[in-house]
Amino acid sequence: MTITVTPVDATLGAVITDVNLADLADDTWAEIYSAFLTYGILVFPGQNLDEVSQGAFARRFGNTEQLSPEQKGETSVFTNRKQDGSLAKPDEYAYKIMKGNEGWHTDSTYMPLASKAAMLYALVVPPEGGETEFADMRAAWDALDPQTQARLENLSAHHAIYYSQARAGFSHETDHLYGFHDKGAPLRPIIKTHPETGRKSIYTGRHAHNIPDMSESESKALLDQLMDDACKPPRVYKHEWTPGDPVVWDNRCLMHRACPFDTSYPRALRASRISGEPETEFAPTTADPRADGYRPTTSNKSPLVT
Ligand code: OGA
Ligand code: MN
């Protein structure tokens, strides 16, 4: 071992020191990846990465996603600060996405190919709040009784950011900005087996809705209850951002959410999102009437109830 791995006081999360991410040897990378699979979220204090180094580190995990039309390399900046320096207002896209992120979720489940991992690096942090919280869905699965586990293993849910944003009070057009596509709503099993560790976890979050063959209200109540029970100590870690400290997490077994802050202050995080593998993170989609002129990629017998 060349790196130092210090677990945080929760079922997930570790702080990694004695490493330079901008100059990573392959054997050090192997140690980091092994810690990533074990702890689910890793914090690397004091790295001070530029875009290129962050991008190179992200590429170690797999292919990166194009998160915005402006993205050139492997990173996009998530911020409420606009190009002209003013801050996004409640009716603006950046604000709506930022506030929507305050609900527990795992990334890109509303895309046909969900995310494998994601990285954030703080550039600007508000004086108070604006932390990011993570919850361990493996430990949440382990804590369920066998009857509940057996019931959940037979269920799936649709995923759409149209749904989660509407529930948070925000409406969006089908504008083909990230997530607001017309490819339909992926239908995903609500229990996921991790493709590398084999551990099971609850894989729902704020984008999940309309479990087939269940009433809308029963489905909503079940999905809400699952998150309420899961996202509690000792399964949660709240990360307080310091500029210069990258964080990477495994979207295949964790939920995360942004914590509120006073939006009259700027907050900016540099993000890289890594795509899942088609074999394990791809899901067939069903019609999504919220998207104009949707084109489902595969037909599916379960109609989306709205
Ligand atoms: C994300 C995300 C939370 C935050 O980048 O995917 O959900 O705290 N961010 O900004
Ligand atoms: Mn997210």
PDB file of C-alpha atoms and ligand atoms in Angstrom:
ATOM      1  CA  MET A   1       0.000   0.000   0.000  1.00  0.00           C
ATOM      2  CA  THR A   2       1.331   3.396  -0.915  1.00  0.00           C
ATOM      3  CA  ILE A   3      -1.829   5.439  -0.324  1.00  0.00           C
ATOM      4  CA  THR A   4      -3.402   6.056   3.077  1.00  0.00           C
ATOM      5  CA  VAL A   5      -7.097   5.154   3.348  1.00  0.00           C
ATOM      6  CA  THR A   6      -8.934   6.578   6.363  1.00  0.00           C
ATOM      7  CA  PRO A   7     -12.579   5.453   6.602  1.00  0.00           C
ATOM      8  CA  VAL A   8     -15.111   8.070   7.741  1.00  0.00           C
ATOM      9  CA  ASP A   9     -17.516   7.312  10.583  1.00  0.00           C
ATOM     10  CA  ALA A  10     -20.282   5.736   8.475  1.00  0.00           C
ATOM     11  CA  THR A  11     -20.887   2.557   6.465  1.00  0.00           C
ATOM     12  CA  LEU A  12     -19.477   4.337   3.389  1.00  0.00           C
ATOM     13  CA  GLY A  13     -16.734   6.820   2.593  1.00  0.00           C
ATOM     14  CA  ALA A  14     -12.984   7.152   3.036  1.00  0.00           C
ATOM     15  CA  VAL A  15     -10.424   9.941   2.881  1.00  0.00           C
ATOM     16  CA  ILE A  16      -7.409   9.205   0.689  1.00  0.00           C
ATOM     17  CA  THR A  17      -4.079  10.857   1.407  1.00  0.00           C
ATOM     18  CA  ASP A  18      -0.467  10.279   0.351  1.00  0.00           C
ATOM     19  CA  VAL A  19      -1.389  10.432  -3.302  1.00  0.00           C
ATOM     20  CA  ASN A  20      -0.974  12.876  -6.184  1.00  0.00           C
ATOM     21  CA  LEU A  21      -3.900  12.467  -8.565  1.00  0.00           C
ATOM     22  CA  ALA A  22      -2.231  14.585 -11.227  1.00  0.00           C
ATOM     23  CA  ASP A  23       0.579  12.025 -11.487  1.00  0.00           C
ATOM     24  CA  LEU A  24      -0.865   8.600 -10.881  1.00  0.00           C
ATOM     25  CA  ALA A  25       1.079   5.358 -11.390  1.00  0.00           C
ATOM     26  CA  ASP A  26      -0.930   2.320 -12.454  1.00  0.00           C
ATOM     27  CA  ASP A  27      -0.377   0.425  -9.197  1.00  0.00           C
ATOM     28  CA  THR A  28      -1.541   3.451  -7.176  1.00  0.00           C
ATOM     29  CA  TRP A  29      -4.597   3.667  -9.437  1.00  0.00           C
ATOM     30  CA  ALA A  30      -5.354  -0.001  -8.657  1.00  0.00           C
ATOM     31  CA  GLU A  31      -5.301   0.786  -4.919  1.00  0.00           C
ATOM     32  CA  ILE A  32      -7.630   3.746  -5.430  1.00  0.00           C
ATOM     33  CA  TYR A  33     -10.050   1.695  -7.509  1.00  0.00           C
ATOM     34  CA  SER A  34     -10.119  -1.031  -4.905  1.00  0.00           C
ATOM     35  CA  ALA A  35     -10.919   1.557  -2.179  1.00  0.00           C
ATOM     36  CA  PHE A  36     -13.612   3.025  -4.478  1.00  0.00           C
ATOM     37  CA  LEU A  37     -15.320  -0.376  -4.709  1.00  0.00           C
ATOM     38  CA  THR A  38     -15.104  -0.899  -0.948  1.00  0.00           C
ATOM     39  CA  TYR A  39     -16.088   2.551   0.357  1.00  0.00           C
ATOM     40  CA  GLY A  40     -18.289   3.881  -2.481  1.00  0.00           C
ATOM     41  CA  ILE A  41     -17.147   7.484  -2.047  1.00  0.00           C
ATOM     42  CA  LEU A  42     -13.583   8.786  -1.774  1.00  0.00           C
ATOM     43  CA  VAL A  43     -12.395  12.254  -0.747  1.00  0.00           C
ATOM     44  CA  PHE A  44      -8.916  13.451  -1.797  1.00  0.00           C
ATOM     45  CA  PRO A  45      -7.948  16.516   0.253  1.00  0.00           C
ATOM     46  CA  GLY A  46      -5.650  19.163  -1.194  1.00  0.00           C
ATOM     47  CA  GLN A  47      -5.194  17.979  -4.788  1.00  0.00           C
ATOM     48  CA  ASN A  48      -5.720  21.289  -6.606  1.00  0.00           C
ATOM     49  CA  LEU A  49      -6.523  19.685  -9.948  1.00  0.00           C
ATOM     50  CA  ASP A  50      -6.875  21.611 -13.175  1.00  0.00           C
ATOM     51  CA  GLU A  51      -9.468  20.568 -15.775  1.00  0.00           C
ATOM     52  CA  VAL A  52      -7.054  18.409 -17.674  1.00  0.00           C
ATOM     53  CA  SER A  53      -5.857  16.493 -14.600  1.00  0.00           C
ATOM     54  CA  GLN A  54      -9.418  16.040 -13.347  1.00  0.00           C
ATOM     55  CA  GLY A  55     -10.412  14.790 -16.799  1.00  0.00           C
ATOM     56  CA  ALA A  56      -7.509  12.341 -16.943  1.00  0.00           C
ATOM     57  CA  PHE A  57      -8.412  10.975 -13.497  1.00  0.00           C
ATOM     58  CA  ALA A  58     -12.085  10.670 -14.505  1.00  0.00           C
ATOM     59  CA  ARG A  59     -11.106   8.778 -17.672  1.00  0.00           C
ATOM     60  CA  ARG A  60      -9.432   6.140 -15.499  1.00  0.00           C
ATOM     61  CA  PHE A  61     -12.948   5.127 -14.414  1.00  0.00           C
ATOM     62  CA  GLY A  62     -14.370   4.873 -17.942  1.00  0.00           C
ATOM     63  CA  ASN A  63     -15.962   7.000 -20.656  1.00  0.00           C
ATOM     64  CA  THR A  64     -17.094  10.439 -19.580  1.00  0.00           C
ATOM     65  CA  GLU A  65     -20.478  11.869 -20.473  1.00  0.00           C
ATOM     66  CA  GLN A  66     -21.200  15.089 -22.343  1.00  0.00           C
ATOM     67  CA  LEU A  67     -23.147  16.991 -19.652  1.00  0.00           C
ATOM     68  CA  SER A  68     -23.681  20.251 -21.495  1.00  0.00           C
ATOM     69  CA  PRO A  69     -23.452  21.380 -25.115  1.00  0.00           C
ATOM     70  CA  GLU A  70     -20.480  23.616 -24.173  1.00  0.00           C
ATOM     71  CA  GLN A  71     -18.442  20.786 -22.644  1.00  0.00           C
ATOM     72  CA  LYS A  72     -15.136  20.404 -24.509  1.00  0.00           C
ATOM     73  CA  GLY A  73     -13.172  17.801 -22.531  1.00  0.00           C
ATOM     74  CA  GLU A  74     -14.226  15.601 -19.622  1.00  0.00           C
ATOM     75  CA  THR A  75     -15.562  18.312 -17.298  1.00  0.00           C
ATOM     76  CA  SER A  76     -18.519  20.695 -17.001  1.00  0.00           C
ATOM     77  CA  VAL A  77     -19.077  23.327 -14.318  1.00  0.00           C
ATOM     78  CA  PHE A  78     -22.297  23.093 -12.280  1.00  0.00           C
ATOM     79  CA  THR A  79     -22.978  26.556 -10.943  1.00  0.00           C
ATOM     80  CA  ASN A  80     -25.610  29.162 -10.243  1.00  0.00           C
ATOM     81  CA  ARG A  81     -23.227  31.844 -11.524  1.00  0.00           C
ATOM     82  CA  LYS A  82     -23.868  32.838 -15.132  1.00  0.00           C
ATOM     83  CA  GLN A  83     -21.345  33.944 -17.748  1.00  0.00           C
ATOM     84  CA  ASP A  84     -22.106  37.613 -17.069  1.00  0.00           C
ATOM     85  CA  GLY A  85     -21.349  37.094 -13.354  1.00  0.00           C
ATOM     86  CA  SER A  86     -24.952  37.391 -12.161  1.00  0.00           C
ATOM     87  CA  LEU A  87     -26.620  34.544 -10.250  1.00  0.00           C
ATOM     88  CA  ALA A  88     -29.335  32.302 -11.708  1.00  0.00           C
ATOM     89  CA  LYS A  89     -32.884  33.154 -10.640  1.00  0.00           C
ATOM     90  CA  PRO A  90     -35.602  30.651  -9.706  1.00  0.00           C
ATOM     91  CA  ASP A  91     -37.081  30.473 -13.217  1.00  0.00           C
ATOM     92  CA  GLU A  92     -33.715  29.704 -14.834  1.00  0.00           C
ATOM     93  CA  TYR A  93     -32.404  26.295 -15.891  1.00  0.00           C
ATOM     94  CA  ALA A  94     -29.243  26.298 -13.705  1.00  0.00           C
ATOM     95  CA  TYR A  95     -31.279  27.200 -10.619  1.00  0.00           C
ATOM     96  CA  LYS A  96     -33.954  24.580 -11.273  1.00  0.00           C
ATOM     97  CA  ILE A  97     -31.388  21.820 -11.781  1.00  0.00           C
ATOM     98  CA  MET A  98     -29.419  22.874  -8.703  1.00  0.00           C
ATOM     99  CA  LYS A  99     -32.515  22.909  -6.459  1.00  0.00           C
ATOM    100  CA  GLY A 100     -33.797  19.645  -7.946  1.00  0.00           C
ATOM    101  CA  ASN A 101     -30.515  18.013  -6.879  1.00  0.00           C
ATOM    102  CA  GLU A 102     -31.572  18.475  -3.250  1.00  0.00           C
ATOM    103  CA  GLY A 103     -33.588  15.252  -3.608  1.00  0.00           C
ATOM    104  CA  TRP A 104     -31.797  11.915  -3.070  1.00  0.00           C
ATOM    105  CA  HIS A 105     -30.797  10.416  -6.403  1.00  0.00           C
ATOM    106  CA  THR A 106     -28.225   8.505  -8.323  1.00  0.00           C
ATOM    107  CA  ASP A 107     -27.032  10.018 -11.583  1.00  0.00           C
ATOM    108  CA  SER A 108     -28.409   9.557 -15.082  1.00  0.00           C
ATOM    109  CA  THR A 109     -30.931   6.799 -14.278  1.00  0.00           C
ATOM    110  CA  TYR A 110     -33.302   8.779 -16.546  1.00  0.00           C
ATOM    111  CA  MET A 111     -30.935   8.204 -19.478  1.00  0.00           C
ATOM    112  CA  PRO A 112     -30.988   4.895 -21.366  1.00  0.00           C
ATOM    113  CA  LEU A 113     -27.426   4.353 -20.073  1.00  0.00           C
ATOM    114  CA  ALA A 114     -27.115   5.259 -16.377  1.00  0.00           C
ATOM    115  CA  SER A 115     -23.894   6.484 -14.802  1.00  0.00           C
ATOM    116  CA  LYS A 116     -21.140   4.383 -13.287  1.00  0.00           C
ATOM    117  CA  ALA A 117     -19.395   7.040 -11.233  1.00  0.00           C
ATOM    118  CA  ALA A 118     -19.174  10.787 -10.804  1.00  0.00           C
ATOM    119  CA  MET A 119     -16.600  13.280  -9.633  1.00  0.00           C
ATOM    120  CA  LEU A 120     -17.031  16.759  -8.237  1.00  0.00           C
ATOM    121  CA  TYR A 121     -14.371  19.328  -7.453  1.00  0.00           C
ATOM    122  CA  ALA A 122     -15.308  22.516  -5.629  1.00  0.00           C
ATOM    123  CA  LEU A 123     -14.274  25.783  -7.259  1.00  0.00           C
ATOM    124  CA  VAL A 124     -16.422  28.222  -5.262  1.00  0.00           C
ATOM    125  CA  VAL A 125     -18.318  27.395  -2.060  1.00  0.00           C
ATOM    126  CA  PRO A 126     -20.946  29.471  -0.259  1.00  0.00           C
ATOM    127  CA  PRO A 127     -20.204  30.595   3.331  1.00  0.00           C
ATOM    128  CA  GLU A 128     -22.724  28.142   4.782  1.00  0.00           C
ATOM    129  CA  GLY A 129     -24.589  25.059   3.520  1.00  0.00           C
ATOM    130  CA  GLY A 130     -24.146  23.694  -0.005  1.00  0.00           C
ATOM    131  CA  GLU A 131     -22.617  20.440   1.237  1.00  0.00           C
ATOM    132  CA  THR A 132     -23.211  17.195  -0.649  1.00  0.00           C
ATOM    133  CA  GLU A 133     -24.636  14.247   1.253  1.00  0.00           C
ATOM    134  CA  PHE A 134     -24.130  10.590   0.329  1.00  0.00           C
ATOM    135  CA  ALA A 135     -26.087   7.508   1.412  1.00  0.00           C
ATOM    136  CA  ASP A 136     -25.052   3.861   1.261  1.00  0.00           C
ATOM    137  CA  MET A 137     -27.681   1.808  -0.562  1.00  0.00           C
ATOM    138  CA  ARG A 138     -25.764  -1.458  -0.021  1.00  0.00           C
ATOM    139  CA  ALA A 139     -26.036  -1.093   3.749  1.00  0.00           C
ATOM    140  CA  ALA A 140     -29.679  -0.030   3.318  1.00  0.00           C
ATOM    141  CA  TRP A 141     -30.394  -3.260   1.427  1.00  0.00           C
ATOM    142  CA  ASP A 142     -28.556  -5.317   4.056  1.00  0.00           C
ATOM    143  CA  ALA A 143     -30.739  -3.732   6.774  1.00  0.00           C
ATOM    144  CA  LEU A 144     -34.027  -4.880   5.175  1.00  0.00           C
ATOM    145  CA  ASP A 145     -35.800  -7.987   6.448  1.00  0.00           C
ATOM    146  CA  PRO A 146     -35.843 -11.017   4.100  1.00  0.00           C
ATOM    147  CA  GLN A 147     -39.569 -10.664   3.270  1.00  0.00           C
ATOM    148  CA  THR A 148     -39.126  -7.051   2.187  1.00  0.00           C
ATOM    149  CA  GLN A 149     -36.031  -7.982   0.211  1.00  0.00           C
ATOM    150  CA  ALA A 150     -37.909 -10.758  -1.608  1.00  0.00           C
ATOM    151  CA  ARG A 151     -40.792  -8.417  -2.467  1.00  0.00           C
ATOM    152  CA  LEU A 152     -38.515  -5.655  -3.754  1.00  0.00           C
ATOM    153  CA  GLU A 153     -36.489  -7.979  -5.935  1.00  0.00           C
ATOM    154  CA  ASN A 154     -39.488  -8.459  -8.232  1.00  0.00           C
ATOM    155  CA  LEU A 155     -40.161  -4.750  -8.766  1.00  0.00           C
ATOM    156  CA  SER A 156     -39.000  -2.164 -11.284  1.00  0.00           C
ATOM    157  CA  ALA A 157     -39.653   1.563 -11.639  1.00  0.00           C
ATOM    158  CA  HIS A 158     -39.579   4.089 -14.448  1.00  0.00           C
ATOM    159  CA  HIS A 159     -37.011   6.889 -14.249  1.00  0.00           C
ATOM    160  CA  ALA A 160     -37.428  10.397 -15.651  1.00  0.00           C
ATOM    161  CA  ILE A 161     -36.026  13.792 -14.790  1.00  0.00           C
ATOM    162  CA  TYR A 162     -39.283  15.304 -16.074  1.00  0.00           C
ATOM    163  CA  TYR A 163     -40.946  13.520 -13.160  1.00  0.00           C
ATOM    164  CA  SER A 164     -38.409  14.457 -10.457  1.00  0.00           C
ATOM    165  CA  GLN A 165     -38.187  18.079 -11.537  1.00  0.00           C
ATOM    166  CA  ALA A 166     -41.976  18.419 -11.692  1.00  0.00           C
ATOM    167  CA  ARG A 167     -42.190  16.971  -8.189  1.00  0.00           C
ATOM    168  CA  ALA A 168     -39.643  19.542  -7.003  1.00  0.00           C
ATOM    169  CA  GLY A 169     -41.887  22.249  -8.510  1.00  0.00           C
ATOM    170  CA  PHE A 170     -40.044  22.858 -11.780  1.00  0.00           C
ATOM    171  CA  SER A 171     -41.225  22.279 -15.324  1.00  0.00           C
ATOM    172  CA  HIS A 172     -38.988  21.776 -18.347  1.00  0.00           C
ATOM    173  CA  GLU A 173     -39.460  21.580 -22.082  1.00  0.00           C
ATOM    174  CA  THR A 174     -38.099  18.706 -24.142  1.00  0.00           C
ATOM    175  CA  ASP A 175     -35.101  20.808 -25.064  1.00  0.00           C
ATOM    176  CA  HIS A 176     -32.479  18.042 -25.395  1.00  0.00           C
ATOM    177  CA  LEU A 177     -30.342  19.580 -22.698  1.00  0.00           C
ATOM    178  CA  TYR A 178     -28.940  16.799 -20.521  1.00  0.00           C
ATOM    179  CA  GLY A 179     -31.738  14.452 -19.443  1.00  0.00           C
ATOM    180  CA  PHE A 180     -34.614  16.291 -21.120  1.00  0.00           C
ATOM    181  CA  HIS A 181     -34.713  13.895 -24.049  1.00  0.00           C
ATOM    182  CA  ASP A 182     -37.446  12.217 -26.030  1.00  0.00           C
ATOM    183  CA  LYS A 183     -36.089   8.685 -25.758  1.00  0.00           C
ATOM    184  CA  GLY A 184     -38.683   7.541 -23.208  1.00  0.00           C
ATOM    185  CA  ALA A 185     -38.398   6.595 -19.536  1.00  0.00           C
ATOM    186  CA  PRO A 186     -36.015   3.743 -18.674  1.00  0.00           C
ATOM    187  CA  LEU A 187     -37.588   0.924 -16.666  1.00  0.00           C
ATOM    188  CA  ARG A 188     -35.057  -0.290 -14.087  1.00  0.00           C
ATOM    189  CA  PRO A 189     -35.164  -2.995 -11.413  1.00  0.00           C
ATOM    190  CA  ILE A 190     -35.346  -1.292  -8.023  1.00  0.00           C
ATOM    191  CA  ILE A 191     -32.680  -3.581  -6.610  1.00  0.00           C
ATOM    192  CA  LYS A 192     -29.340  -3.480  -8.373  1.00  0.00           C
ATOM    193  CA  THR A 193     -26.581  -6.046  -8.178  1.00  0.00           C
ATOM    194  CA  HIS A 194     -23.246  -4.272  -8.405  1.00  0.00           C
ATOM    195  CA  PRO A 195     -21.483  -5.514 -11.526  1.00  0.00           C
ATOM    196  CA  GLU A 196     -18.085  -5.644  -9.820  1.00  0.00           C
ATOM    197  CA  THR A 197     -18.666  -6.408  -6.139  1.00  0.00           C
ATOM    198  CA  GLY A 198     -21.845  -8.502  -6.494  1.00  0.00           C
ATOM    199  CA  ARG A 199     -23.429  -6.587  -3.586  1.00  0.00           C
ATOM    200  CA  LYS A 200     -27.108  -5.691  -3.849  1.00  0.00           C
ATOM    201  CA  SER A 201     -28.416  -2.191  -3.251  1.00  0.00           C
ATOM    202  CA  ILE A 202     -31.586  -0.105  -3.472  1.00  0.00           C
ATOM    203  CA  TYR A 203     -31.510   1.679  -6.812  1.00  0.00           C
ATOM    204  CA  THR A 204     -34.371   4.162  -6.895  1.00  0.00           C
ATOM    205  CA  GLY A 205     -34.064   7.843  -5.899  1.00  0.00           C
ATOM    206  CA  ARG A 206     -36.004  10.923  -6.951  1.00  0.00           C
ATOM    207  CA  HIS A 207     -36.233  10.061 -10.649  1.00  0.00           C
ATOM    208  CA  ALA A 208     -37.950   6.716  -9.912  1.00  0.00           C
ATOM    209  CA  HIS A 209     -41.727   6.566 -10.271  1.00  0.00           C
ATOM    210  CA  ASN A 210     -44.648   4.427 -11.444  1.00  0.00           C
ATOM    211  CA  ILE A 211     -43.838   0.864 -10.513  1.00  0.00           C
ATOM    212  CA  PRO A 212     -45.696  -1.214 -13.126  1.00  0.00           C
ATOM    213  CA  ASP A 213     -48.844  -2.991 -11.921  1.00  0.00           C
ATOM    214  CA  MET A 214     -49.092  -0.767  -8.836  1.00  0.00           C
ATOM    215  CA  SER A 215     -51.282   2.273  -8.342  1.00  0.00           C
ATOM    216  CA  GLU A 216     -49.538   5.614  -8.627  1.00  0.00           C
ATOM    217  CA  SER A 217     -50.132   6.433  -4.964  1.00  0.00           C
ATOM    218  CA  GLU A 218     -48.978   3.021  -3.715  1.00  0.00           C
ATOM    219  CA  SER A 219     -45.866   3.240  -5.879  1.00  0.00           C
ATOM    220  CA  LYS A 220     -45.049   6.744  -4.642  1.00  0.00           C
ATOM    221  CA  ALA A 221     -45.565   5.763  -1.002  1.00  0.00           C
ATOM    222  CA  LEU A 222     -43.318   2.698  -1.357  1.00  0.00           C
ATOM    223  CA  LEU A 223     -40.538   4.592  -3.156  1.00  0.00           C
ATOM    224  CA  ASP A 224     -40.638   7.453  -0.632  1.00  0.00           C
ATOM    225  CA  GLN A 225     -40.579   5.058   2.315  1.00  0.00           C
ATOM    226  CA  LEU A 226     -37.586   3.214   0.874  1.00  0.00           C
ATOM    227  CA  MET A 227     -35.548   6.426   0.657  1.00  0.00           C
ATOM    228  CA  ASP A 228     -36.695   7.674   4.089  1.00  0.00           C
ATOM    229  CA  ASP A 229     -35.614   4.446   5.763  1.00  0.00           C
ATOM    230  CA  ALA A 230     -32.393   4.080   3.772  1.00  0.00           C
ATOM    231  CA  CYS A 231     -30.886   7.553   4.024  1.00  0.00           C
ATOM    232  CA  LYS A 232     -30.203   7.641   7.763  1.00  0.00           C
ATOM    233  CA  PRO A 233     -27.147   7.221  10.007  1.00  0.00           C
ATOM    234  CA  PRO A 234     -24.937   5.201   9.993  1.00  0.00           C
ATOM    235  CA  ARG A 235     -25.471   5.046   6.231  1.00  0.00           C
ATOM    236  CA  VAL A 236     -24.925   8.756   5.471  1.00  0.00           C
ATOM    237  CA  TYR A 237     -21.888  10.979   5.045  1.00  0.00           C
ATOM    238  CA  LYS A 238     -22.149  14.736   4.564  1.00  0.00           C
ATOM    239  CA  HIS A 239     -19.253  16.244   2.645  1.00  0.00           C
ATOM    240  CA  GLU A 240     -18.296  19.834   3.392  1.00  0.00           C
ATOM    241  CA  TRP A 241     -16.581  21.240   0.348  1.00  0.00           C
ATOM    242  CA  THR A 242     -13.156  22.843   0.384  1.00  0.00           C
ATOM    243  CA  PRO A 243     -11.903  24.154  -2.952  1.00  0.00           C
ATOM    244  CA  GLY A 244      -9.156  21.807  -4.145  1.00  0.00           C
ATOM    245  CA  ASP A 245     -10.660  18.568  -2.766  1.00  0.00           C
ATOM    246  CA  PRO A 246     -12.059  16.222  -5.419  1.00  0.00           C
ATOM    247  CA  VAL A 247     -14.651  13.622  -4.456  1.00  0.00           C
ATOM    248  CA  VAL A 248     -15.574  10.560  -6.512  1.00  0.00           C
ATOM    249  CA  TRP A 249     -18.484   8.205  -5.885  1.00  0.00           C
ATOM    250  CA  ASP A 250     -20.003   5.018  -7.222  1.00  0.00           C
ATOM    251  CA  ASN A 251     -23.417   5.742  -8.742  1.00  0.00           C
ATOM    252  CA  ARG A 252     -24.200   2.002  -8.882  1.00  0.00           C
ATOM    253  CA  CYS A 253     -24.672   1.682  -5.120  1.00  0.00           C
ATOM    254  CA  LEU A 254     -24.981   5.161  -3.502  1.00  0.00           C
ATOM    255  CA  MET A 255     -27.516   7.967  -3.452  1.00  0.00           C
ATOM    256  CA  HIS A 256     -26.481  11.601  -3.069  1.00  0.00           C
ATOM    257  CA  ARG A 257     -28.093  14.999  -2.744  1.00  0.00           C
ATOM    258  CA  ALA A 258     -27.107  18.643  -2.579  1.00  0.00           C
ATOM    259  CA  CYS A 259     -27.755  20.514   0.675  1.00  0.00           C
ATOM    260  CA  PRO A 260     -29.489  23.909   0.477  1.00  0.00           C
ATOM    261  CA  PHE A 261     -27.580  27.177   0.702  1.00  0.00           C
ATOM    262  CA  ASP A 262     -28.325  30.869   0.339  1.00  0.00           C
ATOM    263  CA  THR A 263     -28.522  31.226  -3.458  1.00  0.00           C
ATOM    264  CA  SER A 264     -27.582  34.894  -3.297  1.00  0.00           C
ATOM    265  CA  TYR A 265     -24.036  33.460  -3.023  1.00  0.00           C
ATOM    266  CA  PRO A 266     -22.258  31.686  -5.877  1.00  0.00           C
ATOM    267  CA  ARG A 267     -21.453  27.979  -5.747  1.00  0.00           C
ATOM    268  CA  ALA A 268     -19.481  26.225  -8.480  1.00  0.00           C
ATOM    269  CA  LEU A 269     -18.433  22.600  -8.740  1.00  0.00           C
ATOM    270  CA  ARG A 270     -16.472  21.110 -11.620  1.00  0.00           C
ATOM    271  CA  ALA A 271     -18.125  17.814 -12.563  1.00  0.00           C
ATOM    272  CA  SER A 272     -17.113  14.729 -14.503  1.00  0.00           C
ATOM    273  CA  ARG A 273     -19.643  11.970 -14.956  1.00  0.00           C
ATOM    274  CA  ILE A 274     -18.614   8.494 -16.067  1.00  0.00           C
ATOM    275  CA  SER A 275     -20.972   6.354 -18.145  1.00  0.00           C
ATOM    276  CA  GLY A 276     -22.114   2.937 -17.034  1.00  0.00           C
ATOM    277  CA  GLU A 277     -21.458  -0.207 -19.007  1.00  0.00           C
ATOM    278  CA  PRO A 278     -24.077  -1.174 -21.602  1.00  0.00           C
ATOM    279  CA  GLU A 279     -24.157  -4.728 -20.163  1.00  0.00           C
ATOM    280  CA  THR A 280     -25.206  -3.556 -16.687  1.00  0.00           C
ATOM    281  CA  GLU A 281     -26.379   0.098 -16.750  1.00  0.00           C
ATOM    282  CA  PHE A 282     -28.472   0.153 -19.916  1.00  0.00           C
ATOM    283  CA  ALA A 283     -32.260  -0.113 -19.537  1.00  0.00           C
ATOM    284  CA  PRO A 284     -35.017  -0.372 -22.129  1.00  0.00           C
ATOM    285  CA  THR A 285     -37.328   2.616 -22.222  1.00  0.00           C
ATOM    286  CA  THR A 286     -41.091   3.000 -22.359  1.00  0.00           C
ATOM    287  CA  ALA A 287     -43.112   5.819 -23.791  1.00  0.00           C
ATOM    288  CA  ASP A 288     -42.820   9.053 -21.825  1.00  0.00           C
ATOM    289  CA  PRO A 289     -45.746  11.344 -22.567  1.00  0.00           C
ATOM    290  CA  ARG A 290     -43.960  14.216 -20.816  1.00  0.00           C
ATOM    291  CA  ALA A 291     -41.452  14.385 -23.681  1.00  0.00           C
ATOM    292  CA  ASP A 292     -42.778  15.864 -26.913  1.00  0.00           C
ATOM    293  CA  GLY A 293     -42.636  13.390 -29.755  1.00  0.00           C
ATOM    294  CA  TYR A 294     -40.854  10.701 -27.751  1.00  0.00           C
ATOM    295  CA  ARG A 295     -39.240   7.791 -29.558  1.00  0.00           C
ATOM    296  CA  PRO A 296     -38.952   4.779 -27.267  1.00  0.00           C
ATOM    297  CA  THR A 297     -35.833   2.737 -28.028  1.00  0.00           C
ATOM    298  CA  THR A 298     -37.550  -0.580 -27.327  1.00  0.00           C
ATOM    299  CA  SER A 299     -41.167  -1.508 -26.954  1.00  0.00           C
ATOM    300  CA  ASN A 300     -42.233  -2.621 -23.526  1.00  0.00           C
ATOM    301  CA  LYS A 301     -45.421  -4.145 -22.279  1.00  0.00           C
ATOM    302  CA  SER A 302     -45.770  -1.911 -19.213  1.00  0.00           C
ATOM    303  CA  PRO A 303     -47.417   1.339 -20.255  1.00  0.00           C
ATOM    304  CA  LEU A 304     -46.325   4.391 -18.326  1.00  0.00           C
ATOM    305  CA  VAL A 305     -49.207   5.579 -16.208  1.00  0.00           C
ATOM    306  CA  THR A 306     -49.385   9.308 -15.732  1.00  0.00           C
TER     307      THR A 306
HETATM  308  C1  OGA B   1     -24.285  15.961  -9.146  1.00  0.00           C
HETATM  309  C2  OGA B   1     -25.053  16.355  -7.957  1.00  0.00           C
HETATM  310  C3  OGA B   1     -24.951  17.597  -5.916  1.00  0.00           C
HETATM  311  C4  OGA B   1     -24.410  18.897  -5.445  1.00  0.00           C
HETATM  312  O1  OGA B   1     -23.282  16.613  -9.457  1.00  0.00           O
HETATM  313  O2  OGA B   1     -24.645  14.956  -9.779  1.00  0.00           O
HETATM  314  O3  OGA B   1     -26.067  15.786  -7.694  1.00  0.00           O
HETATM  315  O4  OGA B   1     -24.185  19.011  -4.235  1.00  0.00           O
HETATM  316  N1  OGA B   1     -24.529  17.333  -7.218  1.00  0.00           N
HETATM  317  O5  OGA B   1     -24.236  19.809  -6.259  1.00  0.00           O
HETATM  318 MN    MN B   2     -26.292  14.027  -8.972  1.00  0.00          MN
END
